[in-house]
Tab-separated table of N, CA and C in Angstrom:
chain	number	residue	atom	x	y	z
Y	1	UNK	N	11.599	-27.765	4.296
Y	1	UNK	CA	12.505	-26.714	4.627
Y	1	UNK	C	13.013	-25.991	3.380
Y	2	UNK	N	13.760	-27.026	2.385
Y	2	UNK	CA	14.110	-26.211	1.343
Y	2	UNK	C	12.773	-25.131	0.590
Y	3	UNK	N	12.019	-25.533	0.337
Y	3	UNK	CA	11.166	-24.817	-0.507
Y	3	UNK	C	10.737	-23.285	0.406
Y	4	UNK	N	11.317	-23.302	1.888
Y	4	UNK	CA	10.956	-21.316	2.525
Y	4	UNK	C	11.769	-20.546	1.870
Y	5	UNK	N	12.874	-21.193	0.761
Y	5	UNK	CA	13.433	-20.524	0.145
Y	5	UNK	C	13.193	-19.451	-0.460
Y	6	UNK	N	12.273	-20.203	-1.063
Y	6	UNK	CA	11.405	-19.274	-2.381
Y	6	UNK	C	9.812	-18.887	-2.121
Y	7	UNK	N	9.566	-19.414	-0.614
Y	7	UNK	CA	8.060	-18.809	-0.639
Y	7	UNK	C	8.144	-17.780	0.351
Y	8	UNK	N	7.237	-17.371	0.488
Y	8	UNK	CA	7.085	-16.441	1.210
Y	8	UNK	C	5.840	-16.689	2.321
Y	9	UNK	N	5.615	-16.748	3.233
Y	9	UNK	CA	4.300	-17.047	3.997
Y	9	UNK	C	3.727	-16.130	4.832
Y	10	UNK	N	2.440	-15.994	4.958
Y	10	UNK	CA	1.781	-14.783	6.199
Y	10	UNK	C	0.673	-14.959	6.047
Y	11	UNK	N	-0.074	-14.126	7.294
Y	11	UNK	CA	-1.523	-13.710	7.575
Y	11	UNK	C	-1.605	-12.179	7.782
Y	12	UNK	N	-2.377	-12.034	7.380
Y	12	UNK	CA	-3.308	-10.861	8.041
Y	12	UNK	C	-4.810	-10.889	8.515
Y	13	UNK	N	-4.751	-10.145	9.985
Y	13	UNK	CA	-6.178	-10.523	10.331
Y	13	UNK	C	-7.108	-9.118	9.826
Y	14	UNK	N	-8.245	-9.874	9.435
Y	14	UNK	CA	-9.217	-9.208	9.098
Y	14	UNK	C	-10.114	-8.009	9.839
Y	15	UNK	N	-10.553	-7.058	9.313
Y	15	UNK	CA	-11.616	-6.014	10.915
Y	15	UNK	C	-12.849	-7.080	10.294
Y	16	UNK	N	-13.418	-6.865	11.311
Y	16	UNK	CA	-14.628	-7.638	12.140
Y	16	UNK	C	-15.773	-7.485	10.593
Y	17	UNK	N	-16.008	-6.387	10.438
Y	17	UNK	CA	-16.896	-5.837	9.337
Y	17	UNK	C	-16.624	-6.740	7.770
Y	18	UNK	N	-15.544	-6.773	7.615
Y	18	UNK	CA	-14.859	-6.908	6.142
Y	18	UNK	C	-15.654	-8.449	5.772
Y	19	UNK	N	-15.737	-8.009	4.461
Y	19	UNK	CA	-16.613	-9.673	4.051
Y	19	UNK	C	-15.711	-10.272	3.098
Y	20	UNK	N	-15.452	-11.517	2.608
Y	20	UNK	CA	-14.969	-12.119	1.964
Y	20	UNK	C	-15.151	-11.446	0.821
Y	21	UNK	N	-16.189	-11.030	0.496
Y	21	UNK	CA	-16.163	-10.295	-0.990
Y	21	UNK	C	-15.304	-9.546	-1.155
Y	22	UNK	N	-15.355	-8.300	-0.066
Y	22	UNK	CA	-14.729	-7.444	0.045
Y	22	UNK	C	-13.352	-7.671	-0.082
Y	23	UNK	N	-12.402	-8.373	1.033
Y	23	UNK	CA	-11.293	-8.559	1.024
Y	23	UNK	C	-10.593	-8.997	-0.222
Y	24	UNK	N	-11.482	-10.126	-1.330
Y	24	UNK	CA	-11.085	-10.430	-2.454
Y	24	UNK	C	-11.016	-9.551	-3.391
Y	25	UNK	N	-11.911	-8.488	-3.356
Y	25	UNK	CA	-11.852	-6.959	-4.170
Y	25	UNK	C	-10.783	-6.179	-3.595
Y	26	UNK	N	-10.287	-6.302	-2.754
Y	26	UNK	CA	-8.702	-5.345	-1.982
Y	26	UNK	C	-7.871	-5.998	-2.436
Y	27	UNK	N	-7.977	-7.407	-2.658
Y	27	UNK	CA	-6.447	-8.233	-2.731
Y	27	UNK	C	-6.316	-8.372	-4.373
Y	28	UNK	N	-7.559	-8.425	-5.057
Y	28	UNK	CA	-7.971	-8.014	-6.469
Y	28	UNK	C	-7.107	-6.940	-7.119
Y	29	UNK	N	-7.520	-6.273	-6.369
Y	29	UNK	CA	-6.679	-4.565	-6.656
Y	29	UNK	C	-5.596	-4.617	-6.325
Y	30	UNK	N	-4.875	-5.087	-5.168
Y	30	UNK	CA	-3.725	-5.188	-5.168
Y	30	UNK	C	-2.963	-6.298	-5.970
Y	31	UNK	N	-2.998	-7.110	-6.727
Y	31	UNK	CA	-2.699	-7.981	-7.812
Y	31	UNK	C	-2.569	-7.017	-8.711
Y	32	UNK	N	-3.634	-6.200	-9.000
Y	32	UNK	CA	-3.554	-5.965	-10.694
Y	32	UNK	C	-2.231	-4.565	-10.361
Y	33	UNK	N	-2.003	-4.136	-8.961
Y	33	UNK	CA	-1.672	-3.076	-9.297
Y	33	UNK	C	0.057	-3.264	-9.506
Y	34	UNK	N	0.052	-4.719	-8.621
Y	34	UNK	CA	1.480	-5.542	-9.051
Y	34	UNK	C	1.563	-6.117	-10.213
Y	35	UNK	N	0.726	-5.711	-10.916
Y	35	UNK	CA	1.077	-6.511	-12.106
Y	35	UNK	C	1.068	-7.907	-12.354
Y	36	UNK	N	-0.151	-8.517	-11.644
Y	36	UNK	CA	-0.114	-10.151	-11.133
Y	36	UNK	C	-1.458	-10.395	-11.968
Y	37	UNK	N	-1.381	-11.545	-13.183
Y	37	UNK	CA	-2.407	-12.145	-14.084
Y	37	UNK	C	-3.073	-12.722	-12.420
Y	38	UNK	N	-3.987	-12.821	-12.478
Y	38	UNK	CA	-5.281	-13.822	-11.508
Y	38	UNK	C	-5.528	-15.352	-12.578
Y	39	UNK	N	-5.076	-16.251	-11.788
Y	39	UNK	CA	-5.306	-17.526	-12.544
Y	39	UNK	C	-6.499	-18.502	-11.926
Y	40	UNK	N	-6.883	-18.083	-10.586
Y	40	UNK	CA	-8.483	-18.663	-10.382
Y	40	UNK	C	-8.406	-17.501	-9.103
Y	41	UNK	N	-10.010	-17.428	-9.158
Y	41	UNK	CA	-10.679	-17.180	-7.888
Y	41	UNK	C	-12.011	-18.497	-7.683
Y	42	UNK	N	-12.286	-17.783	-6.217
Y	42	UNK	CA	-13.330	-18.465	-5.501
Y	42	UNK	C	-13.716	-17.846	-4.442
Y	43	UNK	N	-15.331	-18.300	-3.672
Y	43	UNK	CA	-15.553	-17.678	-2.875
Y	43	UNK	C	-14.934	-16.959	-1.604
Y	44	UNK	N	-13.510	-17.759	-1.126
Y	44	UNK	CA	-12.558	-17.872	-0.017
Y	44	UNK	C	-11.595	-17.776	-0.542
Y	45	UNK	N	-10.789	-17.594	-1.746
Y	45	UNK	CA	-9.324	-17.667	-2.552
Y	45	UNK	C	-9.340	-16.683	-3.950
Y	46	UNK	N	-8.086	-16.389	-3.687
Y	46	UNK	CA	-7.409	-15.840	-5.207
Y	46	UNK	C	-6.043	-15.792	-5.477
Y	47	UNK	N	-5.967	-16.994	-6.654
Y	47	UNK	CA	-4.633	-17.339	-6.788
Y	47	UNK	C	-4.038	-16.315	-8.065
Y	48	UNK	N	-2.803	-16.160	-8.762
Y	48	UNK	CA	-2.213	-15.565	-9.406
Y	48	UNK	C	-0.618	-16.859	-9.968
Y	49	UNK	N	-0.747	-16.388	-11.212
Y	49	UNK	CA	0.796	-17.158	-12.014
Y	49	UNK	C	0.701	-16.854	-12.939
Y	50	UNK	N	2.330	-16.195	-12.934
Y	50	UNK	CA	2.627	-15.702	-14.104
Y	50	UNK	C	4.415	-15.431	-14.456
Y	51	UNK	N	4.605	-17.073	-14.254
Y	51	UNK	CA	5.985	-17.248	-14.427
Y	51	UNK	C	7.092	-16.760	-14.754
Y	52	UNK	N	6.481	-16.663	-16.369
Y	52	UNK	CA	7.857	-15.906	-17.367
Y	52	UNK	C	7.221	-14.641	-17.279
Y	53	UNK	N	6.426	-13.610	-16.577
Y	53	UNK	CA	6.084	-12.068	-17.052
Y	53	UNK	C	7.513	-11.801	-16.892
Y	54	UNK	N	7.385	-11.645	-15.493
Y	54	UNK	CA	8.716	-11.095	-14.867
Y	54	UNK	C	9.834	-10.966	-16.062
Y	55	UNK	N	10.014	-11.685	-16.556
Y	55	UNK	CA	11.148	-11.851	-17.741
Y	55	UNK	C	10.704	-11.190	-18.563
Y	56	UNK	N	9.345	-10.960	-19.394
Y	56	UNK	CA	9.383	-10.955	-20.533
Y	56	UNK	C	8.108	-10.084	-20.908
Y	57	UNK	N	7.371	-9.679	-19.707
Y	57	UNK	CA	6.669	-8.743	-19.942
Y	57	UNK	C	7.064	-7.409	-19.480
Y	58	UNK	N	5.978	-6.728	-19.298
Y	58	UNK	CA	6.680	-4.901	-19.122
Y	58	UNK	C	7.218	-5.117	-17.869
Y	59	UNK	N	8.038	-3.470	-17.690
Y	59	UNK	CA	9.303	-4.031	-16.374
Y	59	UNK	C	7.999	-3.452	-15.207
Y	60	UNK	N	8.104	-4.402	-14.060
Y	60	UNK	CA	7.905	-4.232	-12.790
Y	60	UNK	C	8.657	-4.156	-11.801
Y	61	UNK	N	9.775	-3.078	-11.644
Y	61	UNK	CA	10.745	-2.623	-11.092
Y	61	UNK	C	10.047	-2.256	-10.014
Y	62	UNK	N	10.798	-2.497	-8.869
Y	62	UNK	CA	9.968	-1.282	-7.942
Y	62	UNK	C	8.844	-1.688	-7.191
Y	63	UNK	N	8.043	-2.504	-7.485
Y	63	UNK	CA	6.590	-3.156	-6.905
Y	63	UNK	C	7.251	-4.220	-6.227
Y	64	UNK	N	6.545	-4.200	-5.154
Y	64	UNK	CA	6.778	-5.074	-3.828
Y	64	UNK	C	6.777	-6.138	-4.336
Y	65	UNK	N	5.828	-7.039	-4.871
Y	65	UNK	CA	5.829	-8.453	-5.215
Y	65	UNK	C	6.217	-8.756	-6.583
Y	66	UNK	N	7.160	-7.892	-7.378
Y	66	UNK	CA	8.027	-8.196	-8.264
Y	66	UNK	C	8.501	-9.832	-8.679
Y	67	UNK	N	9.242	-10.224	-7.505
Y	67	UNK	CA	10.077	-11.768	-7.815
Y	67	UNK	C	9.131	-12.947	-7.768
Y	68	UNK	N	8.095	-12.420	-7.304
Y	68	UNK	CA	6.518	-13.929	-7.016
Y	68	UNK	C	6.165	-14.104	-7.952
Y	69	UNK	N	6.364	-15.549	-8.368
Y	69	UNK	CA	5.515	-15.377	-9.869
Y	69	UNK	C	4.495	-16.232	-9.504
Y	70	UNK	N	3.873	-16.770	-8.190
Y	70	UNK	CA	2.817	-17.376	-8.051
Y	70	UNK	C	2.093	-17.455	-6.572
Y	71	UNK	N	1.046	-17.196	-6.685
Y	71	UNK	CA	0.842	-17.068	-4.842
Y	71	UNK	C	-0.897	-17.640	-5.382
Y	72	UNK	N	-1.305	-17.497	-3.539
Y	72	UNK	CA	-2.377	-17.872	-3.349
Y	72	UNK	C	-2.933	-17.194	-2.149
Y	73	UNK	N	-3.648	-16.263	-2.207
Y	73	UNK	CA	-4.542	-15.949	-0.818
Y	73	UNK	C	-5.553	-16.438	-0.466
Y	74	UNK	N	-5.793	-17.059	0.679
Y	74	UNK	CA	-6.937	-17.764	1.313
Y	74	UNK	C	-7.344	-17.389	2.721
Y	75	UNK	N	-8.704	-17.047	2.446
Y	75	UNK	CA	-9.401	-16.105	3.765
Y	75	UNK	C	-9.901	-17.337	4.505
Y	76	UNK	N	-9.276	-17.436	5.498
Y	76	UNK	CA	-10.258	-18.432	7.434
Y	76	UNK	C	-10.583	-17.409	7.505
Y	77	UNK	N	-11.980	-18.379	8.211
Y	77	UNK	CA	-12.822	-17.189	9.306
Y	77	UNK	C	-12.638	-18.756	10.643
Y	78	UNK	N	-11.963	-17.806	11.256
Y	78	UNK	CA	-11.773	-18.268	12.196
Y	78	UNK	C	-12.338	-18.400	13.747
Y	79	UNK	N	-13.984	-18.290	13.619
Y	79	UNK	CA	-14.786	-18.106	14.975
Y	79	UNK	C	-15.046	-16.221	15.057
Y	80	UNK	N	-13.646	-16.205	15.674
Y	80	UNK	CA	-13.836	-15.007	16.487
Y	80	UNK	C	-13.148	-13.932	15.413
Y	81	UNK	N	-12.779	-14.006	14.180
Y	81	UNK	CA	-12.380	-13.636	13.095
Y	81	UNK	C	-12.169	-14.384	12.296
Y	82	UNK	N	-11.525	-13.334	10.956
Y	82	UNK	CA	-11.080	-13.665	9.832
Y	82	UNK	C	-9.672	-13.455	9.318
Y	83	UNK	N	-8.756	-14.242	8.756
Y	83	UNK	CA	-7.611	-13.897	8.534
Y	83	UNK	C	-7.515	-14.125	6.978
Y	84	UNK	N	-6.314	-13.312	6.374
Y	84	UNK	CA	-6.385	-13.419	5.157
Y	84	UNK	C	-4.764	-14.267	4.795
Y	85	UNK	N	-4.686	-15.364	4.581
Y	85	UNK	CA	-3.478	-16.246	4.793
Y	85	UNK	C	-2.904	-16.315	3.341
Y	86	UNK	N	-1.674	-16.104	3.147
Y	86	UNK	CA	-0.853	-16.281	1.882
Y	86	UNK	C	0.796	-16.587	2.120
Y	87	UNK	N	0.354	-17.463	0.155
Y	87	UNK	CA	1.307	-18.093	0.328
Y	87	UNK	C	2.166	-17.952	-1.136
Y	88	UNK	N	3.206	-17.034	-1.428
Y	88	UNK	CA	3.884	-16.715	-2.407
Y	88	UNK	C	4.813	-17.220	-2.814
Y	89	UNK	N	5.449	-17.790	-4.524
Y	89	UNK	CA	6.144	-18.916	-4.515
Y	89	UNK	C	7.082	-17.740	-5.547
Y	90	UNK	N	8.141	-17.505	-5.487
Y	90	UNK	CA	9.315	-17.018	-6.267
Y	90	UNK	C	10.471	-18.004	-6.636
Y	91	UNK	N	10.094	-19.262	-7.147
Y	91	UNK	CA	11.093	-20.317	-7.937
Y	91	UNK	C	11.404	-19.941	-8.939
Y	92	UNK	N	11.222	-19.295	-9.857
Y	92	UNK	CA	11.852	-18.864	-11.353
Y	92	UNK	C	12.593	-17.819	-11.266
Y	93	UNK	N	12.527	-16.806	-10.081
Y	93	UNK	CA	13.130	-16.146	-9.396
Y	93	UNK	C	14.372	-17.082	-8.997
Y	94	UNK	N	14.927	-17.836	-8.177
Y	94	UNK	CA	15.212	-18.579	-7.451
Y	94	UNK	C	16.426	-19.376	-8.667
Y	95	UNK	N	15.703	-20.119	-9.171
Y	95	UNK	CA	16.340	-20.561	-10.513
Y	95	UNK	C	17.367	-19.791	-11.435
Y	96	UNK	N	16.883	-18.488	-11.853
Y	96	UNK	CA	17.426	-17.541	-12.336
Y	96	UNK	C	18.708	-16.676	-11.849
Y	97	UNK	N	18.386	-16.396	-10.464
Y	97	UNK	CA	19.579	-15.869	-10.062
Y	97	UNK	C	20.735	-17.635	-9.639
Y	98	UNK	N	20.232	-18.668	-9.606
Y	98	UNK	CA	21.232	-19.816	-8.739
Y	98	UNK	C	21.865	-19.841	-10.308
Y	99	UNK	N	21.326	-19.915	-11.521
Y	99	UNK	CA	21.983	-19.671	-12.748
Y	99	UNK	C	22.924	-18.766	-12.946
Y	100	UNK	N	22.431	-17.686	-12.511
Y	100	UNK	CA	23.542	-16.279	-12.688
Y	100	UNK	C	24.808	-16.475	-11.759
Y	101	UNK	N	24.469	-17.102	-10.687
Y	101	UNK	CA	25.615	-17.696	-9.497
Y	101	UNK	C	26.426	-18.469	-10.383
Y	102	UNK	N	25.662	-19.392	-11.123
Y	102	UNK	CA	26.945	-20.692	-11.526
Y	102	UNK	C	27.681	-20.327	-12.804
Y	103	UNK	N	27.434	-18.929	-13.685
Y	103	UNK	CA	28.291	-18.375	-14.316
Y	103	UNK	C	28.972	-17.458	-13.854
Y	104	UNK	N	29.063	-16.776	-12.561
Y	104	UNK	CA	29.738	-16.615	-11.859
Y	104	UNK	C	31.113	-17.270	-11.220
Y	105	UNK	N	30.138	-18.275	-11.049
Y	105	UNK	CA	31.343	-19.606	-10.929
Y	105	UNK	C	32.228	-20.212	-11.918
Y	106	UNK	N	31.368	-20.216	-13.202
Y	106	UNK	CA	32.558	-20.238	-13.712
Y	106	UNK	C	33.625	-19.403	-14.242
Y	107	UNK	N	33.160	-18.357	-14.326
Y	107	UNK	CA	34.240	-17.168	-14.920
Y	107	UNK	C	35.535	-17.688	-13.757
Y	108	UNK	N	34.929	-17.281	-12.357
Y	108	UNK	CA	36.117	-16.943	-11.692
Y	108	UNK	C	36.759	-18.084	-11.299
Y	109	UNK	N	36.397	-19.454	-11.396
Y	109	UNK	CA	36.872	-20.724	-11.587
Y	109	UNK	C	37.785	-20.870	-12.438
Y	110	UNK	N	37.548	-20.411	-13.599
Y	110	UNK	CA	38.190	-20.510	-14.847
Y	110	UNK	C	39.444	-19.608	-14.820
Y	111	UNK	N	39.339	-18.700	-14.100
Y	111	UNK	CA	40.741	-17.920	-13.660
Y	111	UNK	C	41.178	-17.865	-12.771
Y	112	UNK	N	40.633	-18.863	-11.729
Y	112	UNK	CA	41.628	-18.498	-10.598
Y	112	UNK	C	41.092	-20.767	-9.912
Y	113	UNK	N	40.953	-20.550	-8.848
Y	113	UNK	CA	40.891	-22.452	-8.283
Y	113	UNK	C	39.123	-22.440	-8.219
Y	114	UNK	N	38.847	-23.462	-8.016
Y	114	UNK	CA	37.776	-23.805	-7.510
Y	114	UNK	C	36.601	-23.448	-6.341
Y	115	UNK	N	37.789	-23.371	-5.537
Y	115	UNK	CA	37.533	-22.874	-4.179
Y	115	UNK	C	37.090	-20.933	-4.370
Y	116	UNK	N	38.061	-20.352	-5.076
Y	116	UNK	CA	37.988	-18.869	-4.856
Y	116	UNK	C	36.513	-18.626	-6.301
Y	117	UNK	N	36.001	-19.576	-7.394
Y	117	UNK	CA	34.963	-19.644	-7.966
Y	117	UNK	C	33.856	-19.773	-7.222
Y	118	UNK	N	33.632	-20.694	-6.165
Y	118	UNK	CA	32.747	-21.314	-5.278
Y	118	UNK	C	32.317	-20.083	-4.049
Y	119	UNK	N	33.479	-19.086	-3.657
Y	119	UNK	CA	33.000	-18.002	-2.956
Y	119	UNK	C	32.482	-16.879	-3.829
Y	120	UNK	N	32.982	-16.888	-5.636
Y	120	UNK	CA	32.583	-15.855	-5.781
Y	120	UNK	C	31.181	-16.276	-6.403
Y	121	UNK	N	30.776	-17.472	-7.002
Y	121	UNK	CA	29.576	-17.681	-7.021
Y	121	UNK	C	28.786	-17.838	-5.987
Y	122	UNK	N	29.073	-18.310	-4.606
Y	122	UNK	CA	27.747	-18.146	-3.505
Y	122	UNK	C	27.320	-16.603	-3.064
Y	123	UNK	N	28.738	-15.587	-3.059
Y	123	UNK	CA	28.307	-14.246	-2.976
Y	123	UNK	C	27.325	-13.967	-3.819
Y	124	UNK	N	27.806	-14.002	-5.187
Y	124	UNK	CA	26.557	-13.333	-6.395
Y	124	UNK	C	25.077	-14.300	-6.072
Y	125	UNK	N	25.055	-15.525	-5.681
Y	125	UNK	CA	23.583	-15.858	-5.322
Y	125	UNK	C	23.115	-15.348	-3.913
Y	126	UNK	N	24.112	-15.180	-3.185
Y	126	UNK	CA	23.267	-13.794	-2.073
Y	126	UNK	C	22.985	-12.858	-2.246
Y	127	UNK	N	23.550	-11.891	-3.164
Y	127	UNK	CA	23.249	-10.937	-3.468
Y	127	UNK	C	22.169	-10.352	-4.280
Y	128	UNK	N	22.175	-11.263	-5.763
Y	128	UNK	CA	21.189	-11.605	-6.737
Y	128	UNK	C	20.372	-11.703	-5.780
Y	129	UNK	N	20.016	-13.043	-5.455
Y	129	UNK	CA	18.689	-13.391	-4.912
Y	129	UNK	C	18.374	-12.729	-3.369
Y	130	UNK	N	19.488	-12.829	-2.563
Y	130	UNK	CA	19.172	-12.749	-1.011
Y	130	UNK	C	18.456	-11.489	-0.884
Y	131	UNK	N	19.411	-10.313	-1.407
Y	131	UNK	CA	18.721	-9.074	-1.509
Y	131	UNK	C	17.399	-8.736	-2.339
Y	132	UNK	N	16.984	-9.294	-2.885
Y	132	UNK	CA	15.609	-9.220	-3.363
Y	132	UNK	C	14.758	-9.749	-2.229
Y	133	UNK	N	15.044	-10.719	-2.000
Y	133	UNK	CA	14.169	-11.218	-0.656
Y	133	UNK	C	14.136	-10.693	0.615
Y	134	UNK	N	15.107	-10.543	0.969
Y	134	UNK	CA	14.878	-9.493	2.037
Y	134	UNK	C	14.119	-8.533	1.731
Y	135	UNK	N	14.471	-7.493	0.401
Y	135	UNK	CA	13.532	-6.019	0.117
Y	135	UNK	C	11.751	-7.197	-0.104
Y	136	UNK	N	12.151	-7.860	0.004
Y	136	UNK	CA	10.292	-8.641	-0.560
Y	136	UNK	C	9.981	-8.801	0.729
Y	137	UNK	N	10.780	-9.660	1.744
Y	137	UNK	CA	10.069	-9.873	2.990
Y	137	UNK	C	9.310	-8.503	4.299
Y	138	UNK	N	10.161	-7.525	3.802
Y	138	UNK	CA	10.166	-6.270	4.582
Y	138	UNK	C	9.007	-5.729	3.991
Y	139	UNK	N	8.439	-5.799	2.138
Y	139	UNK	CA	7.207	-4.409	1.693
Y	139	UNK	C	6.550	-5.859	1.533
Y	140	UNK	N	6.555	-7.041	1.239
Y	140	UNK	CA	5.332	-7.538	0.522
Y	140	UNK	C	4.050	-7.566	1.901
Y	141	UNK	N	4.396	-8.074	2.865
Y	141	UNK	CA	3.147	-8.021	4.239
Y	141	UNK	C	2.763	-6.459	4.275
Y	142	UNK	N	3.656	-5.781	4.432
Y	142	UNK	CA	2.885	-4.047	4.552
Y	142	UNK	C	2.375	-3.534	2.939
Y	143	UNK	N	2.483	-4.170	2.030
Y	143	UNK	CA	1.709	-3.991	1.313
Y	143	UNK	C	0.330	-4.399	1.358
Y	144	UNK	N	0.671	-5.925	1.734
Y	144	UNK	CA	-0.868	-6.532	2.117
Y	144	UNK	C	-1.760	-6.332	3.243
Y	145	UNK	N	-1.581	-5.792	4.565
Y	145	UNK	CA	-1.969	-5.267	5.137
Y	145	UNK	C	-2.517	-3.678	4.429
Y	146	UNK	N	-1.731	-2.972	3.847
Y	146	UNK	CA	-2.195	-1.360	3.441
Y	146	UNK	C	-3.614	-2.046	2.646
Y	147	UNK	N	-3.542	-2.842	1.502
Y	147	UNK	CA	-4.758	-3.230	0.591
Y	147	UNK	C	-5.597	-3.451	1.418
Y	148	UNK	N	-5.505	-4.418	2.296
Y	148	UNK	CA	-6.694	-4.909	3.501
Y	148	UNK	C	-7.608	-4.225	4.520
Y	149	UNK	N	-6.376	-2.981	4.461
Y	149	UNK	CA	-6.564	-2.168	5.360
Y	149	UNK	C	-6.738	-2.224	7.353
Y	150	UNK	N	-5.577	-3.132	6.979
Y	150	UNK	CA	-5.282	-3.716	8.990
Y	150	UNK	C	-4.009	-2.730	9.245
């Protein structure tokens, strides 16, 4: 349970025509255009990690899969189709803002009780983080669908 925190999960089904090659050349392109290093492929998969970019490489403001610093797409063919199944991990994401929360916490701890620190740090980790995830859960699938073209 804890870890849906930070991932993200989905499918998309495939058109009938599309070949594994193919789909890995759409999801290819859509990596590089997020700005996502590729850390293996294979005939059925293409994974991506790239932990600290986000931090420390050029800014990727704005691009749907911004906060992921690691995923994995894996194509079933499932009989009567093909689906393209992924699974995106944003923990350094996750980490980063629960950090920014607990100096939050302490500032306003430190000036006022415990209790009124503890609301103003769980706000700033909803906000920090929650709102990124939400804007991720809403474009990252219609991004991946547009690449796939479903």
């Amino acid at each position: 349970m804890w870890n849906s925190i930070w991932h993200l999960r989905g499918s998309v089904e495939l058109e009938p025509e599309t070949t594994n090659e193919d789909a890995l050349t759409q999801i290819e392109s859509l990596l590089s255009g997020q700005m996502k290093v590729i850390s293996s492929a294979g005939e059925d998969f293409i994974e991506f990690g790239d932990s600290w970019r986000f931090w420390f490489g050029p800014s990727n403001r704005g691009l749907a899969m911004a906060v992921y610093d690691q995923g994995r797409f894996q194509i079933d063919d499932r009989g009567a189709g093909k689906i393209v199944q992924y699974d995106l991990s944003s923990l350094t994401d996750f980490l980063f803002c629960l950090l920014g929360a607990c100096v939050f916490f302490a500032f306003a701890s430190a000036g006022s009780s415990l209790a009124y620190g503890a609301k103003i740090g769980t706000f700033a980790f909803a906000w920090l983080y929650g709102i990124n995830m939400i804007l991720a859960r809403l474009r990252i699938p219609r991004a991946i669908r547009k690449a796939l073209g479903s």
